[in-house]
mmCIF file of C-alpha atoms in Angstrom:
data_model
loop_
_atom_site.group_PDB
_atom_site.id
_atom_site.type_symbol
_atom_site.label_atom_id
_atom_site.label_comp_id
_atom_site.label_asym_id
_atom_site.label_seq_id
_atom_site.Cartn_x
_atom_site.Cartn_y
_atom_site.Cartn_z
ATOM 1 C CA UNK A 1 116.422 123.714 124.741
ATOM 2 C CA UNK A 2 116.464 122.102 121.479
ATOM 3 C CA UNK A 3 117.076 123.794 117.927
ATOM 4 C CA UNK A 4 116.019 122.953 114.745
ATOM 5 C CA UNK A 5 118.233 121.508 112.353
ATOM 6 C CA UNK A 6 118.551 124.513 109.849
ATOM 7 C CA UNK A 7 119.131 126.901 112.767
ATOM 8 C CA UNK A 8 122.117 124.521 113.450
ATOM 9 C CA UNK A 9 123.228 124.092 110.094
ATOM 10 C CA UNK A 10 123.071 128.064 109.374
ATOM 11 C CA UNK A 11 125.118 129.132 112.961
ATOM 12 C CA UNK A 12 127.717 126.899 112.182
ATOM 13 C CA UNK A 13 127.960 127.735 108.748
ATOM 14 C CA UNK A 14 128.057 131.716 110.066
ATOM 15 C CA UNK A 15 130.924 130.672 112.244
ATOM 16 C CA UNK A 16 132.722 129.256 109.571
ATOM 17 C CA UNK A 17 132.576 125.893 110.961
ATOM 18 C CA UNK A 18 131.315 122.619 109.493
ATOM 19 C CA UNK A 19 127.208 121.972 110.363
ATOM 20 C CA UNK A 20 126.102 118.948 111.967
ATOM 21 C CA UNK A 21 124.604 116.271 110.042
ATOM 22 C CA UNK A 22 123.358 115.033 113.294
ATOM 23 C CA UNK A 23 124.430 113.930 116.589
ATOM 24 C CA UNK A 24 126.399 111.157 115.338
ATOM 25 C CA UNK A 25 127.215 112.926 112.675
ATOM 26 C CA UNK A 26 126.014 109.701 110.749
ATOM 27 C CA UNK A 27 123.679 111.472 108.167
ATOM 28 C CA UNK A 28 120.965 109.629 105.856
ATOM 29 C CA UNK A 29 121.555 106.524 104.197
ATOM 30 C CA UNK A 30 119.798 106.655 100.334
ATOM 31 C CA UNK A 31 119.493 102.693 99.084
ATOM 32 C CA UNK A 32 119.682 104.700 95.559
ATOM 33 C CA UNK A 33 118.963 102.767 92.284
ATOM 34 C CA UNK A 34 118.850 105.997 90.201
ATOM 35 C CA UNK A 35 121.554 107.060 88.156
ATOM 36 C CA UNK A 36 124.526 107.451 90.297
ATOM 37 C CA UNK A 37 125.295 111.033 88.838
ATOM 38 C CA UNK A 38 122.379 111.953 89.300
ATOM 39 C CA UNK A 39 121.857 111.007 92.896
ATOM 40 C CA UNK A 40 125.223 112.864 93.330
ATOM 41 C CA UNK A 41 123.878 116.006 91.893
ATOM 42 C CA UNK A 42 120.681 115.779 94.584
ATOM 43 C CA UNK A 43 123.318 114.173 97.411
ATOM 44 C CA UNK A 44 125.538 117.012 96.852
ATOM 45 C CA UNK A 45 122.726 119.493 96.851
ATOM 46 C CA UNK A 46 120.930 118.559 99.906
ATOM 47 C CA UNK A 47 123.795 118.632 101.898
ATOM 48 C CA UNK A 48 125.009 121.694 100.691
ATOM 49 C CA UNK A 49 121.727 123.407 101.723
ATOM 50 C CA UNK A 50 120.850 121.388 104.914
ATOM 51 C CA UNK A 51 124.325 120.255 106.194
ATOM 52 C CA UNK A 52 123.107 116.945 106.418
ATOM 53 C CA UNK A 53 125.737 114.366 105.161
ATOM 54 C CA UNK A 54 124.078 111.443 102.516
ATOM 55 C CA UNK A 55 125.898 108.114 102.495
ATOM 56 C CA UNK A 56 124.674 106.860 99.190
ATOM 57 C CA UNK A 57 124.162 103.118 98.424
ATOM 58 C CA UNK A 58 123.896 101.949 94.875
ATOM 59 C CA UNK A 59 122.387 99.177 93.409
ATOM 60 C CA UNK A 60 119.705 97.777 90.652
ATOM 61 C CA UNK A 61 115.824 98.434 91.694
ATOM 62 C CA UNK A 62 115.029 94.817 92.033
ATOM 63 C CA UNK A 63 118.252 94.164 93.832
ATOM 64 C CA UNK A 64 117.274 96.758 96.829
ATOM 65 C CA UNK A 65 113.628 96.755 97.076
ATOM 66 C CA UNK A 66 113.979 92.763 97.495
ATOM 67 C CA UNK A 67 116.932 93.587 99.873
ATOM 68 C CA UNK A 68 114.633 96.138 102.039
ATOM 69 C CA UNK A 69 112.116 93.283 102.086
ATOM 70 C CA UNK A 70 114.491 91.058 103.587
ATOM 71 C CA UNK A 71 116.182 93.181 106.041
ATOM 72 C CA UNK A 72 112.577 94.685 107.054
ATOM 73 C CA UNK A 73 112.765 96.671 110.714
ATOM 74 C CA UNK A 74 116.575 95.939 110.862
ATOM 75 C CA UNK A 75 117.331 98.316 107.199
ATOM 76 C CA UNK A 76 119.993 100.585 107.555
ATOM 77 C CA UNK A 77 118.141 102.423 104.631
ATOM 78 C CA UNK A 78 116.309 105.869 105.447
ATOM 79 C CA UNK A 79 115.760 106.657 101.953
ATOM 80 C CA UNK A 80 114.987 104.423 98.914
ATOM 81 C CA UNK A 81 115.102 105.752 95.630
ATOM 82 C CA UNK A 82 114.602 104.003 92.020
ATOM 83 C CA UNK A 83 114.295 104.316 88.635
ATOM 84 C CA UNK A 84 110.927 102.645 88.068
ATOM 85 C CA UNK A 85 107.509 102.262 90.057
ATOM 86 C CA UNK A 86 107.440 98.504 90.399
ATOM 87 C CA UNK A 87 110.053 98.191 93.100
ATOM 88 C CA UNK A 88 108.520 100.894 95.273
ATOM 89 C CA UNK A 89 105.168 99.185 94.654
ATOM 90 C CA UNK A 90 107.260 96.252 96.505
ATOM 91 C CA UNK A 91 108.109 97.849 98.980
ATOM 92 C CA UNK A 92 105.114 99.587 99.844
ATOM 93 C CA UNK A 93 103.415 95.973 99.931
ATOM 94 C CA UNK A 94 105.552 95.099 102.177
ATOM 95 C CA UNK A 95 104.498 97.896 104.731
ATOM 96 C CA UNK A 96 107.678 99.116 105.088
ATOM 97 C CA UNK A 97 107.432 103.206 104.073
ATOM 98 C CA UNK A 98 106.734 105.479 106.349
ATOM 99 C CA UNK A 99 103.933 108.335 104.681
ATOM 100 C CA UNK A 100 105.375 111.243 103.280
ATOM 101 C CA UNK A 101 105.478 114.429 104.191
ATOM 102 C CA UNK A 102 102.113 116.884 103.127
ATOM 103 C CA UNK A 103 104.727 119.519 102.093
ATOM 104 C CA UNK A 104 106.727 117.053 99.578
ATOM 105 C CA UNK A 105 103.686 115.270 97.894
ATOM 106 C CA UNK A 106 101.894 119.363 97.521
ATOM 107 C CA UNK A 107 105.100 119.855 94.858
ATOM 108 C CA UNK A 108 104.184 116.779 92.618
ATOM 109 C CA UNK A 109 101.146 116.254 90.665
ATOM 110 C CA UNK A 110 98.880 114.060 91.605
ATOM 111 C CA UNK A 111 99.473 111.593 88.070
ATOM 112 C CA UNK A 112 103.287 111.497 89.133
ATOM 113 C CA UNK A 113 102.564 109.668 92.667
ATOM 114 C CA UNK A 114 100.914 106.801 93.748
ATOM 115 C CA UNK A 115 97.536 106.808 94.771
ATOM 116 C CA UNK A 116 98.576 105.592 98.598
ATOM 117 C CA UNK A 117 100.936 108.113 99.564
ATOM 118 C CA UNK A 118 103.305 106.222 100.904
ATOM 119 C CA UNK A 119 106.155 107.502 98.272
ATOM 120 C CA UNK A 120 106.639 110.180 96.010
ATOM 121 C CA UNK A 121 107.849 110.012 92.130
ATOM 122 C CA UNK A 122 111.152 112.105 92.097
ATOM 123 C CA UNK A 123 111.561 111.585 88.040
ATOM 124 C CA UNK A 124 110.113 110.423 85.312
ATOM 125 C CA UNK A 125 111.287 108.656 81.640
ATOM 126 C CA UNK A 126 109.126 107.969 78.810
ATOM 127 C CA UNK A 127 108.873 104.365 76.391
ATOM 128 C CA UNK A 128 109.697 104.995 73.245
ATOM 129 C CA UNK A 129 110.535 102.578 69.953
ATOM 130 C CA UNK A 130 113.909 104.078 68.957
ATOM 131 C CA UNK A 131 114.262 102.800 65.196
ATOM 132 C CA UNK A 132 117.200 102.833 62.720
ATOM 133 C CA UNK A 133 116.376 105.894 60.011
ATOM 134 C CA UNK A 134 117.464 103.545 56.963
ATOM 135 C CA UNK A 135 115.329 100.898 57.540
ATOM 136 C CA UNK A 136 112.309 102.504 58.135
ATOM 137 C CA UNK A 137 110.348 105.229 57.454
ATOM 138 C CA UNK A 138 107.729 106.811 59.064
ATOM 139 C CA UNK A 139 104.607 105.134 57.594
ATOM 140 C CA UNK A 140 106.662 101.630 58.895
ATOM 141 C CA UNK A 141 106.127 102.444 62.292
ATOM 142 C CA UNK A 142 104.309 100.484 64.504
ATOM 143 C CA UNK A 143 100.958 102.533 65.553
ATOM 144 C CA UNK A 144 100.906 100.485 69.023
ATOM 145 C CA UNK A 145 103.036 98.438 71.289
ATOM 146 C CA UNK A 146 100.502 95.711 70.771
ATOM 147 C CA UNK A 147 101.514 95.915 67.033
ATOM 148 C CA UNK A 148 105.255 94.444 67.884
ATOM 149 C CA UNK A 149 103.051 90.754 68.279
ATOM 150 C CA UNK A 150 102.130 90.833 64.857
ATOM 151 C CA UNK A 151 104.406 88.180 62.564
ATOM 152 C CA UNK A 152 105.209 90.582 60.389
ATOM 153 C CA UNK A 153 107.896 91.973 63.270
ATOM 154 C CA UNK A 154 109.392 88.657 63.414
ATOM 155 C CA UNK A 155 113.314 89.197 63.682
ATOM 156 C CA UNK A 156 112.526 93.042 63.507
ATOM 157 C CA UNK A 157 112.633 94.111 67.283
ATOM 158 C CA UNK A 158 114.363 94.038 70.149
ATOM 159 C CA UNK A 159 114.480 94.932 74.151
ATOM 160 C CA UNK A 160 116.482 93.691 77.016
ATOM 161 C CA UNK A 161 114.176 91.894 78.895
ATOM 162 C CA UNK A 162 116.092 91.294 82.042
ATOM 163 C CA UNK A 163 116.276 94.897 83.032
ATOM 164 C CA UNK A 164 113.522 96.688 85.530
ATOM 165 C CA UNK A 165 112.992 99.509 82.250
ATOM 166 C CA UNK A 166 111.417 96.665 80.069
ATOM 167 C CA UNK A 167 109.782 94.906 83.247
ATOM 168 C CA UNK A 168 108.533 98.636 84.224
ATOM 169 C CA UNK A 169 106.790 98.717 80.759
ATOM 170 C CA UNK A 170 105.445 95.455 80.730
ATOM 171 C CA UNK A 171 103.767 96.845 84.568
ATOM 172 C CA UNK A 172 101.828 99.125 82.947
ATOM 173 C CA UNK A 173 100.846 96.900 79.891
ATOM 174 C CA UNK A 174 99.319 94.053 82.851
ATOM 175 C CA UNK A 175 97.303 96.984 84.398
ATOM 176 C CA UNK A 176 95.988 98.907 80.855
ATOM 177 C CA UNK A 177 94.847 95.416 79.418
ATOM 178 C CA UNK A 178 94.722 92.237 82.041
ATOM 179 C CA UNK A 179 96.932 89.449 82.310
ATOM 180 C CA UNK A 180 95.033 87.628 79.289
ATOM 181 C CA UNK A 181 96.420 89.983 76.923
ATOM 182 C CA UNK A 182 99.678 90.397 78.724
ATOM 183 C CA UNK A 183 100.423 86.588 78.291
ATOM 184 C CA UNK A 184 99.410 86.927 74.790
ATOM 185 C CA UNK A 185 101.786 89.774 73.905
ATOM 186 C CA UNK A 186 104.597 88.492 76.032
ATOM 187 C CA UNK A 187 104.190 84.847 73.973
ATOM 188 C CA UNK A 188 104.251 86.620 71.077
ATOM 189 C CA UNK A 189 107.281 88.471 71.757
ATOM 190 C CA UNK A 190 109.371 85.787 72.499
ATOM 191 C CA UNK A 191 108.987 84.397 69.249
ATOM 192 C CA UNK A 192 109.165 88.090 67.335
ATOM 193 C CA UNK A 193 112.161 89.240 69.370
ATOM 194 C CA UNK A 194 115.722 90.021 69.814
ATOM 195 C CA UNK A 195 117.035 90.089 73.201
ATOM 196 C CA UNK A 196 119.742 91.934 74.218
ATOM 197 C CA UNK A 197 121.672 93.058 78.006
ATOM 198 C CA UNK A 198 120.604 96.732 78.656
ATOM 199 C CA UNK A 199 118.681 99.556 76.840
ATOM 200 C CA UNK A 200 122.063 100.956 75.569
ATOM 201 C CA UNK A 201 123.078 98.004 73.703
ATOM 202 C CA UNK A 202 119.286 97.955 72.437
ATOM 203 C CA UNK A 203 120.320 101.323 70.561
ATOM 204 C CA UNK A 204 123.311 100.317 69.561
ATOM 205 C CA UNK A 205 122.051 97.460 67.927
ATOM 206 C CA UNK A 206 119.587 99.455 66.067
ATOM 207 C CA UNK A 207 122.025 101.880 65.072
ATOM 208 C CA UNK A 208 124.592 99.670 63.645
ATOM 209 C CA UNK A 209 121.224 98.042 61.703
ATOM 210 C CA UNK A 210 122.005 94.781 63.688
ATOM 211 C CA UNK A 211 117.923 95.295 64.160
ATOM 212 C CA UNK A 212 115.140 97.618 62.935
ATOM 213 C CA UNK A 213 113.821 98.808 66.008
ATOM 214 C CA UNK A 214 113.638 98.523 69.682
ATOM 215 C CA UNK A 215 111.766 99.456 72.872
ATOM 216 C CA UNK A 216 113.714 101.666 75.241
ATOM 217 C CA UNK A 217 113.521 104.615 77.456
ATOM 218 C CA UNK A 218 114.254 107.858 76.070
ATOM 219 C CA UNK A 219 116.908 109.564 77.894
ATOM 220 C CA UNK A 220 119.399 106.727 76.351
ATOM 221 C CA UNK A 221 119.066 108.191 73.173
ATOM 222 C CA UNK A 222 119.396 112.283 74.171
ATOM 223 C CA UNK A 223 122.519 110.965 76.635
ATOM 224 C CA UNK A 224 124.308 109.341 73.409
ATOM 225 C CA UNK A 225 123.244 112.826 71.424
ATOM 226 C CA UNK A 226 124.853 115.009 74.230
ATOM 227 C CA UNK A 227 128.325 112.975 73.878
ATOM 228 C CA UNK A 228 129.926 111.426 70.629
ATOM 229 C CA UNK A 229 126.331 110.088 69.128
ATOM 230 C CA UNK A 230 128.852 107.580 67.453
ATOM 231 C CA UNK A 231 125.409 105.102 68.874
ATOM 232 C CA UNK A 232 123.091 106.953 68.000
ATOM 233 C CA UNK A 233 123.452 108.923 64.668
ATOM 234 C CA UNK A 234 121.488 106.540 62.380
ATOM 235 C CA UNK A 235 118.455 106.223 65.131
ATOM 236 C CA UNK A 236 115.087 108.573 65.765
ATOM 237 C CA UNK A 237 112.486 108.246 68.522
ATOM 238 C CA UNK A 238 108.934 107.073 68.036
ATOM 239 C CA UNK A 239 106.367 108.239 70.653
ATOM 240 C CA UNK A 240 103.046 106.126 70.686
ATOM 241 C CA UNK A 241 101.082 108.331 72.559
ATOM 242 C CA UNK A 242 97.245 108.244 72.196
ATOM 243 C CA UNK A 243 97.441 106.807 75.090
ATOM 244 C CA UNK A 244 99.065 103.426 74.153
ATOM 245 C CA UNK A 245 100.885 101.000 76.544
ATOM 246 C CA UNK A 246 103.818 101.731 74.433
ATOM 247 C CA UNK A 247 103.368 105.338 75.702
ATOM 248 C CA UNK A 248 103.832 104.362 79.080
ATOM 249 C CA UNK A 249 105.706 107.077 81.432
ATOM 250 C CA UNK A 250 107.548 105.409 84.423
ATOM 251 C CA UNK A 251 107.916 107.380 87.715
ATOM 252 C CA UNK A 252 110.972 107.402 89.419
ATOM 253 C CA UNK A 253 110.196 106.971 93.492
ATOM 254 C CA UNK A 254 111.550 108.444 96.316
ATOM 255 C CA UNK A 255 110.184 106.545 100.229
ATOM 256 C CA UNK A 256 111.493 107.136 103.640
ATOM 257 C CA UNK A 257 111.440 103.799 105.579
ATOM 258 C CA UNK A 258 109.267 103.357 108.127
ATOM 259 C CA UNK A 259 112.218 101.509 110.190
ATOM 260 C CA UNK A 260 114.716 104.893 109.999
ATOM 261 C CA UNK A 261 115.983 106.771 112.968
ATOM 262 C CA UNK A 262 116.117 109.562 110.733
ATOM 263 C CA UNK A 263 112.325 110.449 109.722
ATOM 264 C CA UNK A 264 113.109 114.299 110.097
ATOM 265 C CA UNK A 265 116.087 114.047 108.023
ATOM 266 C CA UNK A 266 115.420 111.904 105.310
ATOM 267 C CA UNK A 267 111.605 113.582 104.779
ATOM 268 C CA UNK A 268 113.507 116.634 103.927
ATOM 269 C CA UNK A 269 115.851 115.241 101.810
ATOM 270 C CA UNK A 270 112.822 113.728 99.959
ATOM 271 C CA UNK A 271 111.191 117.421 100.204
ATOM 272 C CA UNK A 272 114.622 118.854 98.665
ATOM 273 C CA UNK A 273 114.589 116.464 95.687
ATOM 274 C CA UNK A 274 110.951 117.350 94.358
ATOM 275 C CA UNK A 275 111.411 121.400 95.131
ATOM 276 C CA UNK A 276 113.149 123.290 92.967
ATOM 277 C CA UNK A 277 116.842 122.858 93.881
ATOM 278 C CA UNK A 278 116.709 118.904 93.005
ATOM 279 C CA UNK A 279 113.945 119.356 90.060
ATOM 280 C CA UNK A 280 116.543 122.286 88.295
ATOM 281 C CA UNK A 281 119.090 119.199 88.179
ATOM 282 C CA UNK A 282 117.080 116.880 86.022
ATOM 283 C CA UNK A 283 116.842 120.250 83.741
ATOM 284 C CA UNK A 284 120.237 121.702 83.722
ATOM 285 C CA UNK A 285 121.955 117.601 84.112
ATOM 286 C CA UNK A 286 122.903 114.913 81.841
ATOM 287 C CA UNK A 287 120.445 112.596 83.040
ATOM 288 C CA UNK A 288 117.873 113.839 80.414
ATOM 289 C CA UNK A 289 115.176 112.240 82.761
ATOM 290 C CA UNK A 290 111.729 114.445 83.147
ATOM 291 C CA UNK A 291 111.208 116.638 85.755
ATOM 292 C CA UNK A 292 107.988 115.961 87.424
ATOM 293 C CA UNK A 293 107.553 119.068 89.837
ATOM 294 C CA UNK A 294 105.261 121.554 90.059
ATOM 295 C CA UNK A 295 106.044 123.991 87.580
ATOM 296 C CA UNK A 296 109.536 122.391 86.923
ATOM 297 C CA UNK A 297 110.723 122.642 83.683
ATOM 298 C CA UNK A 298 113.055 119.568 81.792
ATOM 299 C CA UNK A 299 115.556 119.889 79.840
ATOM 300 C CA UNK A 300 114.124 121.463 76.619
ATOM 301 C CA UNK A 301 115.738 119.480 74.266
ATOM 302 C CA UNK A 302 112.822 116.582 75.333
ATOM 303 C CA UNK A 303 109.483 115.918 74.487
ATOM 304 C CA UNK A 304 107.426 117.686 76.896
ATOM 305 C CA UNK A 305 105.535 115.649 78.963
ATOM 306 C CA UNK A 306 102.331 116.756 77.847
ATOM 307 C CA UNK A 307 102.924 116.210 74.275
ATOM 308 C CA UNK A 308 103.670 112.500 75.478
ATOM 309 C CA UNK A 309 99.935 111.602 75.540
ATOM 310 C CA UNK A 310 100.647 108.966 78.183
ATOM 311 C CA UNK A 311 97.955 106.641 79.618
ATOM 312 C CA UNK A 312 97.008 106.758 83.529
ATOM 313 C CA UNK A 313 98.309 104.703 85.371
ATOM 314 C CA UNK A 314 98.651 104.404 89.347
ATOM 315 C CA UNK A 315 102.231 103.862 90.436
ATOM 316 C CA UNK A 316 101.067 101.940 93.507
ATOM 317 C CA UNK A 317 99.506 99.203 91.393
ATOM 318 C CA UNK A 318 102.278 97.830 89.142
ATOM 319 C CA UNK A 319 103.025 94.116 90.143
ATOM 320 C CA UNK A 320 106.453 93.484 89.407
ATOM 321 C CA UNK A 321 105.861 89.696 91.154
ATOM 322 C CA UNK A 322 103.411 89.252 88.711
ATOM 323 C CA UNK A 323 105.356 90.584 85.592
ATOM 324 C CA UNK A 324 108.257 88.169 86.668
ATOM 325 C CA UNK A 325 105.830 85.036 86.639
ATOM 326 C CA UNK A 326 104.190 86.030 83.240
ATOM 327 C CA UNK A 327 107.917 86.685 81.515
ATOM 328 C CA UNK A 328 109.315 83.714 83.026
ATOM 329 C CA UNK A 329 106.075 81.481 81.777
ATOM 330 C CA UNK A 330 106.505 83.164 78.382
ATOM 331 C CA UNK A 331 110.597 81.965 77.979
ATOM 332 C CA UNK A 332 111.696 85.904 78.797
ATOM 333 C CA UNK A 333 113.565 85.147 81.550
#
């Protein structure tokens, strides 16, 4: 006669002994390109309620989800998690997630998954144009993301192109206005511009008044607050909202492979990470990334997410293989 798992996992905790991940006592492995504390926290977490071990795996979201492409059937991945929507999009494309669990996707809300079903956001970040305090004020700001074009930003702004938070943004900007107007931005950026190597280094830039302004996710600026803010003292946070592009909110995905010989396992470990014992990380963490749950609450020093005004967007439709063609055509990358 077979048990369940969490009949297992609570007699040998009872007995004082250590519970079985599984038979091979080889657990789940999470491909995770969140934020390695943070996938700690939820690793941690899981296993301490389920007794299921989590070997995680970190890496970059393009990095993986073009790595679980190439492996295909033969991933050692159960569980993919990133920090953006366009490499789950990838994935998905690929036909390589298996469909999640009724009982996981009934704890997030609807706008904060993709329209297919075949992964789950876990998190969420807003865009917002962090700008140095002594060079401008409020009336200065731009009203739209579209406004960055303009000449008049011309040496003004920055972002780090390279990175899957800027490609993320520029996702959402293809879908809300067409690759016409895309191109057009993106050709007007490069000659506006001031690239730099990671949202971090954005904010630093604009806090030493290297640059005026820059487009980054917000969680950079509320870590740097939290610690020293030696980077972040002379910056404040613009939020577009109105439903702007540059109000964009990228979901953070969660997918069980289709290929893993762990469905059972790593659907619950997806289950755990939206309910309330991975959601009351992202509030009581250092992340500062939203939680997206069902009647989760973030940490209250953000924004809340309704306040962001943030346009619709479906997850499931972000092309990052078109974003990379349009950036490299416009001299981004």
């Amino acid at each position: 006669m077979r048990f369940p798992l969490s009949m297992l996992a609570g007699a040998a905790l009872a007995l004082g002994l250590t519970a079985p991940a599984m038979a091979d006592d080889a657990g789940i492995v999470v491909y995770n390109a969140q934020h390695e504390s943070l996938a700690k926290e939820w690793a941690k977490g899981f296993t301490k309620e389920t007794g299921i071990k989590v070997t995680l795996r970190n890496g970059g979201d393009s990095d993986f989800s073009n790595q679980i492409v190439a492996e295909g059937a033969a991933s050692p991945a159960d569980v993919f998690l990133t920090e953006n929507s366009p490499a789950m999009a990838l994935v998905e494309a690929a036909g390589l997630f298996a469909p999640v669990d009724a009982e996981t996707l009934a704890q997030v809300p609807q706008e904060y998954q993709p329209s297919s079903h075949k992964w789950v956001g876990v998190a969420a970040r807003s865009t917002v144009f962090a700008y140095n305090t002594k060079k401008l004020k409020d009336d200065q700001l731009p009203k739209s993301l579209l406004d960055l074009a303009d000449p008049s930003w011309k040496g003004r702004w920055a972002a780090s192109p390279s990175g899957a938070d800027f490609q993320a943004i520029v996702s959402a900007l293809l879908q809300l206005k067409g690759e016409a107007a895309t191109a057009d931005w993106l050709k007007a950026m490069k000659e506006n511009f001031t690239a730099y190597k990671g949202n971090g280094t954005v904010m630093k830039a604009v806090n030493a008044g290297e640059i005026d302004g820059g487009v980054i996710y917000h969680y950079y600026y509320f870590g740097d607050q939290a610690k020293t803010g030696e980077n972040s003292r002379n910056v404040a946070l613009h939020y577009f909202k109105n439903q702007d592009p540059g109000a964009f909110v990228s979901v953070s995905g969660g997918g069980v492979l289709a290929s893993s010989k762990h469905q059972k396992e790593a659907q619950a470990f997806l289950t755990w990470v939206t309910g309330k014992g991975g959601q009351e990380v992202l509030k009581t963490g250092t992340s500062f990334e939203y939680a997206i749950g069902k009647d989760a609450q973030s940490n209250p020093k953000l924004v809340p997410l309704a306040d962001l005004q943030a346009p619709k967007v479906d997850p499931a439709t972000l092309n990052s293989k078109k974003v990379i063609d349009l950036m490299t055509q416009a001299g981004l990358l």
